[in-house]
């Protein structure tokens, strides 16, 4: 129901932080489409029972599919700030994946309207998964629902959006992604540097140290475009755009492995790179 | 071959002791020149109450070694001692000591000035001054750069200094 997923800030909160439904009266009517998926992991015997149609509750997949479609139509009743929509298409597909002991659920929702339909697709996938659980819980209580996410979204001001990366597996099977928002630079940074991966140690001194708010930084070599001092600066600025005024000062001095360098210079794995203001000892 | 030593330390130093240490048991030294820098109570701003010196451990020592090495290549020196203090210092405290020993006074004088000029422009130390009106990082001075530049021959910096000198000559002519 919302394009808000892709725009910064919370559009469902007003200026005073109160929950509010977005006014879409003036928004253009466009063809909207969203695809979401979810997985239900289960014991091999459970999956076998479902596939063979031997379950005593009947055709589990067919019931879950209908449940998903029904749920999409009720999304605005469940999600408080979601607009009621006149869906033009709801499709729910359940695909057994015996090699991975799970069922994959894909939901697609379409509409010609003024607001997106990803909440409907997510709700359809979620409720289809819940229904699977409900129908099979008597034989398997260890089932796990996971990997619920939006795969694709079309229409509206964000245009065509497709989830990046190989996301055919539930979240826990993929490598842990580093946290992206609302954490200190060091905290973003730590998970990216895996043990044993080559790094460059960057040091800051004096006024520069105070301006950037840290005295050391480990820069992962594999994230550099160029193995030079300029390449490291470029990477640091990409991580911290607000360092621009400090790190690009003409008077700034640079040392590689404790030797002053002028202009740009090459760097290698394990090097110690230092940036500092003109010296004022004596 | 000359002796030399470098020390970056928070403790103070005793110049008499160091001078005695240099000349002890030697009769070939004809001149000992020393420079002691002290913390002033005024600098970019008046009423400096204290200053804090930061350095780059490792690089600072090797930069000082390198400066002394250059001095030894220019003048026949028998001993060189450089001590630079770090941490918090208050007005009147000794902050830096350069001692040079040679057979003749000119070499000792020049080498001492050379080492100080290079130390001020090349050794990674930074001063932060505390005043009654707040703290600030001391900025580098062009006069220090010019002082160091007078020791350089056949470089851009010397040409810069020379062209300045020519301007002055032109004006006086």
Tab-separated table of N, CA, C and O in Angstrom, chain A residues 203-207 209-210 253 255 257-260 272-274 276-282, chain B residues 54-59 84 95-96 119-128 137-140:
chain	number	residue	atom	x	y	z
A	203	UNK	N	45.634	6.486	10.716
A	203	UNK	CA	45.709	7.211	11.988
A	203	UNK	C	45.461	8.695	11.763
A	203	UNK	O	45.828	9.232	10.729
A	204	UNK	N	44.838	9.312	12.749
A	204	UNK	CA	44.598	10.752	12.702
A	204	UNK	C	45.238	11.382	13.935
A	204	UNK	O	45.192	10.796	15.016
A	205	UNK	N	45.809	12.576	13.762
A	205	UNK	CA	46.434	13.232	14.904
A	205	UNK	C	45.925	14.663	15.107
A	205	UNK	O	45.432	15.297	14.167
A	206	UNK	N	46.113	15.118	16.331
A	206	UNK	CA	45.893	16.509	16.733
A	206	UNK	C	44.488	17.003	16.363
A	206	UNK	O	43.516	16.310	16.622
A	207	UNK	N	44.427	18.176	15.724
A	207	UNK	CA	43.126	18.776	15.442
A	207	UNK	C	42.270	17.873	14.546
A	207	UNK	O	41.070	17.742	14.746
A	209	UNK	N	42.312	14.648	14.445
A	209	UNK	CA	41.793	13.565	15.291
A	209	UNK	C	40.520	14.017	16.009
A	209	UNK	O	39.541	13.270	16.092
A	210	UNK	N	40.550	15.255	16.483
A	210	UNK	CA	39.359	15.776	17.174
A	210	UNK	C	38.206	15.999	16.194
A	210	UNK	O	37.043	15.764	16.521
A	253	UNK	N	48.975	16.949	6.073
A	253	UNK	CA	50.168	16.168	5.757
A	253	UNK	C	49.836	14.683	5.813
A	253	UNK	O	48.922	14.267	6.517
A	255	UNK	N	51.584	10.647	5.984
A	255	UNK	CA	52.749	9.775	6.174
A	255	UNK	C	52.326	8.339	5.881
A	255	UNK	O	51.253	7.900	6.282
A	257	UNK	N	53.699	4.547	6.464
A	257	UNK	CA	54.668	3.822	7.293
A	257	UNK	C	55.645	4.777	7.974
A	257	UNK	O	56.848	4.565	7.999
A	258	UNK	N	55.110	5.861	8.499
A	258	UNK	CA	55.836	6.847	9.287
A	258	UNK	C	56.845	7.666	8.499
A	258	UNK	O	57.733	8.278	9.070
A	259	UNK	N	56.682	7.675	7.170
A	259	UNK	CA	57.507	8.559	6.345
A	259	UNK	C	56.587	9.525	5.620
A	259	UNK	O	55.595	9.111	5.023
A	260	UNK	N	56.936	10.815	5.674
A	260	UNK	CA	56.126	11.818	4.984
A	260	UNK	C	56.083	11.519	3.494
A	260	UNK	O	57.118	11.169	2.908
A	272	UNK	N	50.672	1.470	7.319
A	272	UNK	CA	50.129	2.428	8.288
A	272	UNK	C	50.121	3.789	7.609
A	272	UNK	O	51.149	4.293	7.188
A	273	UNK	N	48.915	4.337	7.488
A	273	UNK	CA	48.739	5.619	6.810
A	273	UNK	C	48.298	6.630	7.855
A	273	UNK	O	47.409	6.341	8.648
A	274	UNK	N	48.958	7.793	7.887
A	274	UNK	CA	48.578	8.803	8.886
A	274	UNK	C	48.286	10.129	8.218
A	274	UNK	O	48.971	10.526	7.277
A	276	UNK	N	47.645	14.214	9.230
A	276	UNK	CA	47.738	15.170	10.336
A	276	UNK	C	47.948	16.596	9.839
A	276	UNK	O	48.395	16.804	8.714
A	277	UNK	N	47.670	17.571	10.711
A	277	UNK	CA	47.873	18.969	10.333
A	277	UNK	C	49.369	19.298	10.347
A	277	UNK	O	50.160	18.507	10.854
A	278	UNK	N	49.766	20.468	9.800
A	278	UNK	CA	51.167	20.892	9.872
A	278	UNK	C	51.669	20.830	11.313
A	278	UNK	O	50.913	21.091	12.242
A	279	UNK	N	52.934	20.464	11.455
A	279	UNK	CA	53.471	20.220	12.801
A	279	UNK	C	53.818	21.527	13.508
A	279	UNK	O	54.159	22.518	12.872
A	280	UNK	N	53.724	21.527	14.837
A	280	UNK	CA	53.948	22.764	15.601
A	280	UNK	C	54.742	22.512	16.877
A	280	UNK	O	54.461	23.085	17.927
A	281	UNK	N	55.727	21.611	16.784
A	281	UNK	CA	56.516	21.328	17.986
A	281	UNK	C	57.597	22.370	18.227
A	281	UNK	O	57.640	23.403	17.578
A	282	UNK	N	58.485	22.074	19.159
A	282	UNK	CA	59.620	22.931	19.471
A	282	UNK	C	59.295	24.015	20.462
A	282	UNK	O	58.168	24.162	20.879
B	54	UNK	N	51.132	16.803	21.683
B	54	UNK	CA	50.830	15.474	21.156
B	54	UNK	C	51.921	15.098	20.162
B	54	UNK	O	52.485	15.968	19.502
B	55	UNK	N	52.239	13.815	20.063
B	55	UNK	CA	53.197	13.391	19.034
B	55	UNK	C	52.754	12.081	18.417
B	55	UNK	O	51.745	11.510	18.811
B	56	UNK	N	53.496	11.640	17.420
B	56	UNK	CA	53.183	10.402	16.691
B	56	UNK	C	54.244	9.385	17.095
B	56	UNK	O	55.333	9.364	16.519
B	57	UNK	N	53.963	8.576	18.122
B	57	UNK	CA	54.982	7.660	18.644
B	57	UNK	C	55.581	6.812	17.519
B	57	UNK	O	54.849	6.260	16.695
B	58	UNK	N	56.877	6.747	17.493
B	58	UNK	CA	57.546	5.987	16.434
B	58	UNK	C	58.022	6.919	15.339
B	58	UNK	O	59.229	7.079	15.122
B	59	UNK	N	57.084	7.590	14.703
B	59	UNK	CA	57.479	8.486	13.610
B	59	UNK	C	58.244	9.697	14.148
B	59	UNK	O	59.194	10.158	13.519
B	84	UNK	N	62.631	16.173	23.665
B	84	UNK	CA	61.394	16.931	23.471
B	84	UNK	C	60.358	16.392	24.430
B	84	UNK	O	60.157	15.187	24.514
B	95	UNK	N	60.589	22.881	27.290
B	95	UNK	CA	59.812	22.010	26.400
B	95	UNK	C	60.706	21.216	25.461
B	95	UNK	O	60.436	20.068	25.152
B	96	UNK	N	61.819	21.864	25.008
B	96	UNK	CA	62.697	21.176	24.062
B	96	UNK	C	64.149	21.540	24.359
B	96	UNK	O	64.439	22.647	24.789
B	119	UNK	N	63.329	20.551	13.234
B	119	UNK	CA	62.417	19.948	14.223
B	119	UNK	C	61.056	20.642	14.177
B	119	UNK	O	60.015	19.997	14.180
B	120	UNK	N	61.102	21.975	14.095
B	120	UNK	CA	59.840	22.727	14.141
B	120	UNK	C	58.975	22.515	12.907
B	120	UNK	O	57.756	22.704	12.967
B	121	UNK	N	59.585	22.132	11.781
B	121	UNK	CA	58.800	22.007	10.555
B	121	UNK	C	58.587	20.565	10.098
B	121	UNK	O	57.764	20.304	9.228
B	122	UNK	N	59.353	19.613	10.666
B	122	UNK	CA	59.260	18.245	10.155
B	122	UNK	C	58.920	17.175	11.189
B	122	UNK	O	58.412	16.108	10.826
B	123	UNK	N	59.220	17.431	12.456
B	123	UNK	CA	58.956	16.388	13.450
B	123	UNK	C	57.491	16.458	13.876
B	123	UNK	O	56.983	17.537	14.205
B	124	UNK	N	56.789	15.314	13.837
B	124	UNK	CA	55.357	15.343	14.157
B	124	UNK	C	55.042	15.563	15.648
B	124	UNK	O	54.888	14.617	16.412
B	125	UNK	N	55.005	16.838	16.002
B	125	UNK	CA	54.508	17.272	17.315
B	125	UNK	C	53.405	18.291	17.041
B	125	UNK	O	53.482	19.027	16.048
B	126	UNK	N	52.412	18.318	17.908
B	126	UNK	CA	51.355	19.328	17.784
B	126	UNK	C	51.050	19.912	19.147
B	126	UNK	O	50.916	19.181	20.129
B	127	UNK	N	50.915	21.252	19.177
B	127	UNK	CA	50.631	21.945	20.441
B	127	UNK	C	49.187	22.401	20.493
B	127	UNK	O	48.676	22.988	19.545
B	128	UNK	N	48.586	22.152	21.632
B	128	UNK	CA	47.269	22.724	21.881
B	128	UNK	C	47.419	23.635	23.089
B	128	UNK	O	47.890	23.195	24.140
B	137	UNK	N	44.268	24.791	18.859
B	137	UNK	CA	45.456	24.156	18.296
B	137	UNK	C	46.318	25.243	17.681
B	137	UNK	O	45.814	26.073	16.920
B	138	UNK	N	47.592	25.232	17.992
B	138	UNK	CA	48.515	26.237	17.467
B	138	UNK	C	48.686	26.013	15.965
B	138	UNK	O	48.829	24.876	15.519
B	139	UNK	N	48.642	27.092	15.179
B	139	UNK	CA	48.842	26.913	13.733
B	139	UNK	C	50.314	27.037	13.380
B	139	UNK	O	51.093	27.697	14.080
B	140	UNK	N	50.653	26.390	12.263
B	140	UNK	CA	52.035	26.441	11.786
B	140	UNK	C	52.339	27.862	11.321
B	140	UNK	O	51.461	28.555	10.817
